[in-house]
């Protein structure tokens, strides 16, 4: 019924700490109170992989102290929940369940997928001392076939090289994936030594890393601060690949080639694991989660390289999705309920009424600041808005309920004309202030996908990248990456009627069933409330803003 990340409320990207506001919102949306809740699922199991933990605990006392603090945080959940709702923990009637990290990832993908049977793979940095887990699902059950324990981790491998390349922020792996398209994989052999395929999985050559000695040092100075990671690559990595890049150093071709080599090695390992999984299980469908499942470039190659023909990636494949995964794990695997739900759209966050939007607009005083405000009927709104986009103007588009997961999918989006090659720079200069090498994404009418892309399997959550057909590339240059791919969102009328109608109106005007879609924010979490959309509109140089039925233009 509802799913949302705490960051959308407290406005701190990747916020940690107890998600009290998110829980309050979900209960409100469901019309429930805390006392109505029978089961609470917590996606962390302190007893998972205890032997591995103890082995490393003896070697890394400081890491163990950090983990112990985290453990305390997670064992006090009934108390934290009661405190957030100002009640006595003794009055909570709910049963608390612990679900291991990667089992929650797998559950988040399989139990909401459209598949009755599917192979499952979760891969990330680290969670409950594992980095990777695979198995299969059938009906209301999943079965685990294997896992890879710390310190071997594809996520930490990618993060370590991301750091080495001078991108130090949490989540910067995306930038390196974008950069990879500009290089040649000239260092592939080096990366084949750094990560080796091993049995059904892989192993890291640990001399190139430090995390197995120090632990992956994630600092959360205060509960609500953005996380930062300690240094993860060793001097051996620099000896092998050359000197590291500092964040202020210029990007050279060598760096692009390294990014390209890293990405290719990730694909070799990840797709290799998937291929073996397809062979072992004999299944045609696969469900993916964990941070590595956001590697849309690798995901786009699954159809050609693994034997799988159907792919489902949970829209919140990162650790936010653990909440949904743990809940479904309890509902199906533990309580044995029959499968009854497919997450075929991602609009599970807060929505606002016409009156709430109207009040936000009035309170903002836009009318006095030379903006024009009109309330339009559906057809007129689509015509006007499509014309604004086709005219090369930048549109803020705020509709319905906020997206679940990190991608804006047409409810909290900035939309622009994909036909204009200069649009990428215009967006970067005026609003997004991102590195120029990062691509923007196309949203396409689902029924037109095969005409514009070389594959047509649905990508409703922007988790797959396909090649744009060569003859179409100069028709949508703005969201086509330098290597000819696009991280597309396929939009159906069922999943998002309004966004579909907007793209349809744009197609009727221009012959192109595609718009450029980027998240509605400016170096902050994606906007959630109409007030934040209005703030962002005023701070940036957006040309027009649609909030529900209201169209706001600068005159
Ligand atoms: Fe994870």
mmCIF file of N, CA, C and O and ligand atoms in Angstrom, residues 101-102 105 122-127 130-131 289-291 317-320 322, ligand 1:
data_model
loop_
_atom_site.group_PDB
_atom_site.id
_atom_site.type_symbol
_atom_site.label_atom_id
_atom_site.label_comp_id
_atom_site.label_asym_id
_atom_site.label_seq_id
_atom_site.Cartn_x
_atom_site.Cartn_y
_atom_site.Cartn_z
ATOM 1 N N UNK A 101 19.890 -9.957 5.484
ATOM 2 C CA UNK A 101 20.014 -8.898 4.479
ATOM 3 C C UNK A 101 19.751 -9.386 3.043
ATOM 4 O O UNK A 101 18.857 -8.885 2.359
ATOM 5 N N UNK A 102 20.515 -10.351 2.584
ATOM 6 C CA UNK A 102 20.386 -10.759 1.176
ATOM 7 C C UNK A 102 19.123 -11.567 0.919
ATOM 8 O O UNK A 102 18.600 -11.564 -0.201
ATOM 9 N N UNK A 105 16.774 -8.878 0.225
ATOM 10 C CA UNK A 105 16.960 -8.389 -1.153
ATOM 11 C C UNK A 105 16.268 -9.329 -2.147
ATOM 12 O O UNK A 105 15.524 -8.882 -3.025
ATOM 13 N N UNK A 122 21.153 -11.677 -5.692
ATOM 14 C CA UNK A 122 21.344 -10.400 -5.001
ATOM 15 C C UNK A 122 22.845 -10.147 -4.915
ATOM 16 O O UNK A 122 23.602 -11.045 -4.549
ATOM 17 N N UNK A 123 23.276 -8.938 -5.262
ATOM 18 C CA UNK A 123 24.703 -8.602 -5.163
ATOM 19 C C UNK A 123 24.825 -7.148 -4.732
ATOM 20 O O UNK A 123 24.164 -6.270 -5.285
ATOM 21 N N UNK A 124 25.648 -6.897 -3.718
ATOM 22 C CA UNK A 124 25.844 -5.514 -3.263
ATOM 23 C C UNK A 124 27.224 -5.382 -2.644
ATOM 24 O O UNK A 124 28.116 -6.196 -2.910
ATOM 25 N N UNK A 125 27.429 -4.377 -1.803
ATOM 26 C CA UNK A 125 28.703 -4.210 -1.123
ATOM 27 C C UNK A 125 28.827 -5.211 0.005
ATOM 28 O O UNK A 125 29.671 -6.110 -0.009
ATOM 29 N N UNK A 126 27.946 -5.081 0.956
ATOM 30 C CA UNK A 126 28.006 -5.934 2.137
ATOM 31 C C UNK A 126 26.718 -5.792 2.931
ATOM 32 O O UNK A 126 26.214 -4.691 3.108
ATOM 33 N N UNK A 127 26.196 -6.925 3.422
ATOM 34 C CA UNK A 127 25.057 -6.879 4.322
ATOM 35 C C UNK A 127 24.979 -8.177 5.096
ATOM 36 O O UNK A 127 25.029 -9.247 4.482
ATOM 37 N N UNK A 130 27.620 -10.782 4.131
ATOM 38 C CA UNK A 130 27.667 -11.409 2.806
ATOM 39 C C UNK A 130 27.549 -10.323 1.748
ATOM 40 O O UNK A 130 27.084 -9.214 2.027
ATOM 41 N N UNK A 131 27.974 -10.643 0.531
ATOM 42 C CA UNK A 131 27.906 -9.663 -0.558
ATOM 43 C C UNK A 131 27.042 -10.160 -1.707
ATOM 44 O O UNK A 131 26.651 -9.376 -2.564
ATOM 45 N N UNK A 289 18.247 -7.939 -7.195
ATOM 46 C CA UNK A 289 18.246 -6.824 -6.242
ATOM 47 C C UNK A 289 19.644 -6.688 -5.667
ATOM 48 O O UNK A 289 20.555 -7.436 -6.046
ATOM 49 N N UNK A 290 19.834 -5.728 -4.750
ATOM 50 C CA UNK A 290 21.161 -5.383 -4.258
ATOM 51 C C UNK A 290 21.700 -4.247 -5.118
ATOM 52 O O UNK A 290 21.292 -4.089 -6.273
ATOM 53 N N UNK A 291 22.618 -3.457 -4.563
ATOM 54 C CA UNK A 291 23.109 -2.265 -5.271
ATOM 55 C C UNK A 291 23.667 -2.562 -6.653
ATOM 56 O O UNK A 291 23.513 -1.752 -7.575
ATOM 57 N N UNK A 317 16.211 -1.347 -5.611
ATOM 58 C CA UNK A 317 17.084 -2.525 -5.517
ATOM 59 C C UNK A 317 18.152 -2.354 -4.437
ATOM 60 O O UNK A 317 18.711 -3.327 -3.961
ATOM 61 N N UNK A 318 18.435 -1.119 -4.031
ATOM 62 C CA UNK A 318 19.405 -0.876 -2.968
ATOM 63 C C UNK A 318 18.813 -1.207 -1.611
ATOM 64 O O UNK A 318 17.751 -1.840 -1.508
ATOM 65 N N UNK A 319 19.474 -0.757 -0.564
ATOM 66 C CA UNK A 319 19.058 -1.214 0.764
ATOM 67 C C UNK A 319 17.705 -0.662 1.213
ATOM 68 O O UNK A 319 17.081 -1.221 2.112
ATOM 69 N N UNK A 320 17.214 0.406 0.592
ATOM 70 C CA UNK A 320 15.864 0.858 0.930
ATOM 71 C C UNK A 320 14.858 -0.263 0.678
ATOM 72 O O UNK A 320 13.938 -0.486 1.468
ATOM 73 N N UNK A 322 15.074 -3.273 1.113
ATOM 74 C CA UNK A 322 15.075 -4.343 2.115
ATOM 75 C C UNK A 322 13.801 -4.315 2.951
ATOM 76 O O UNK A 322 13.328 -5.362 3.403
HETATM 77 FE FE1 LIG B 1 22.308 -4.481 0.412
#
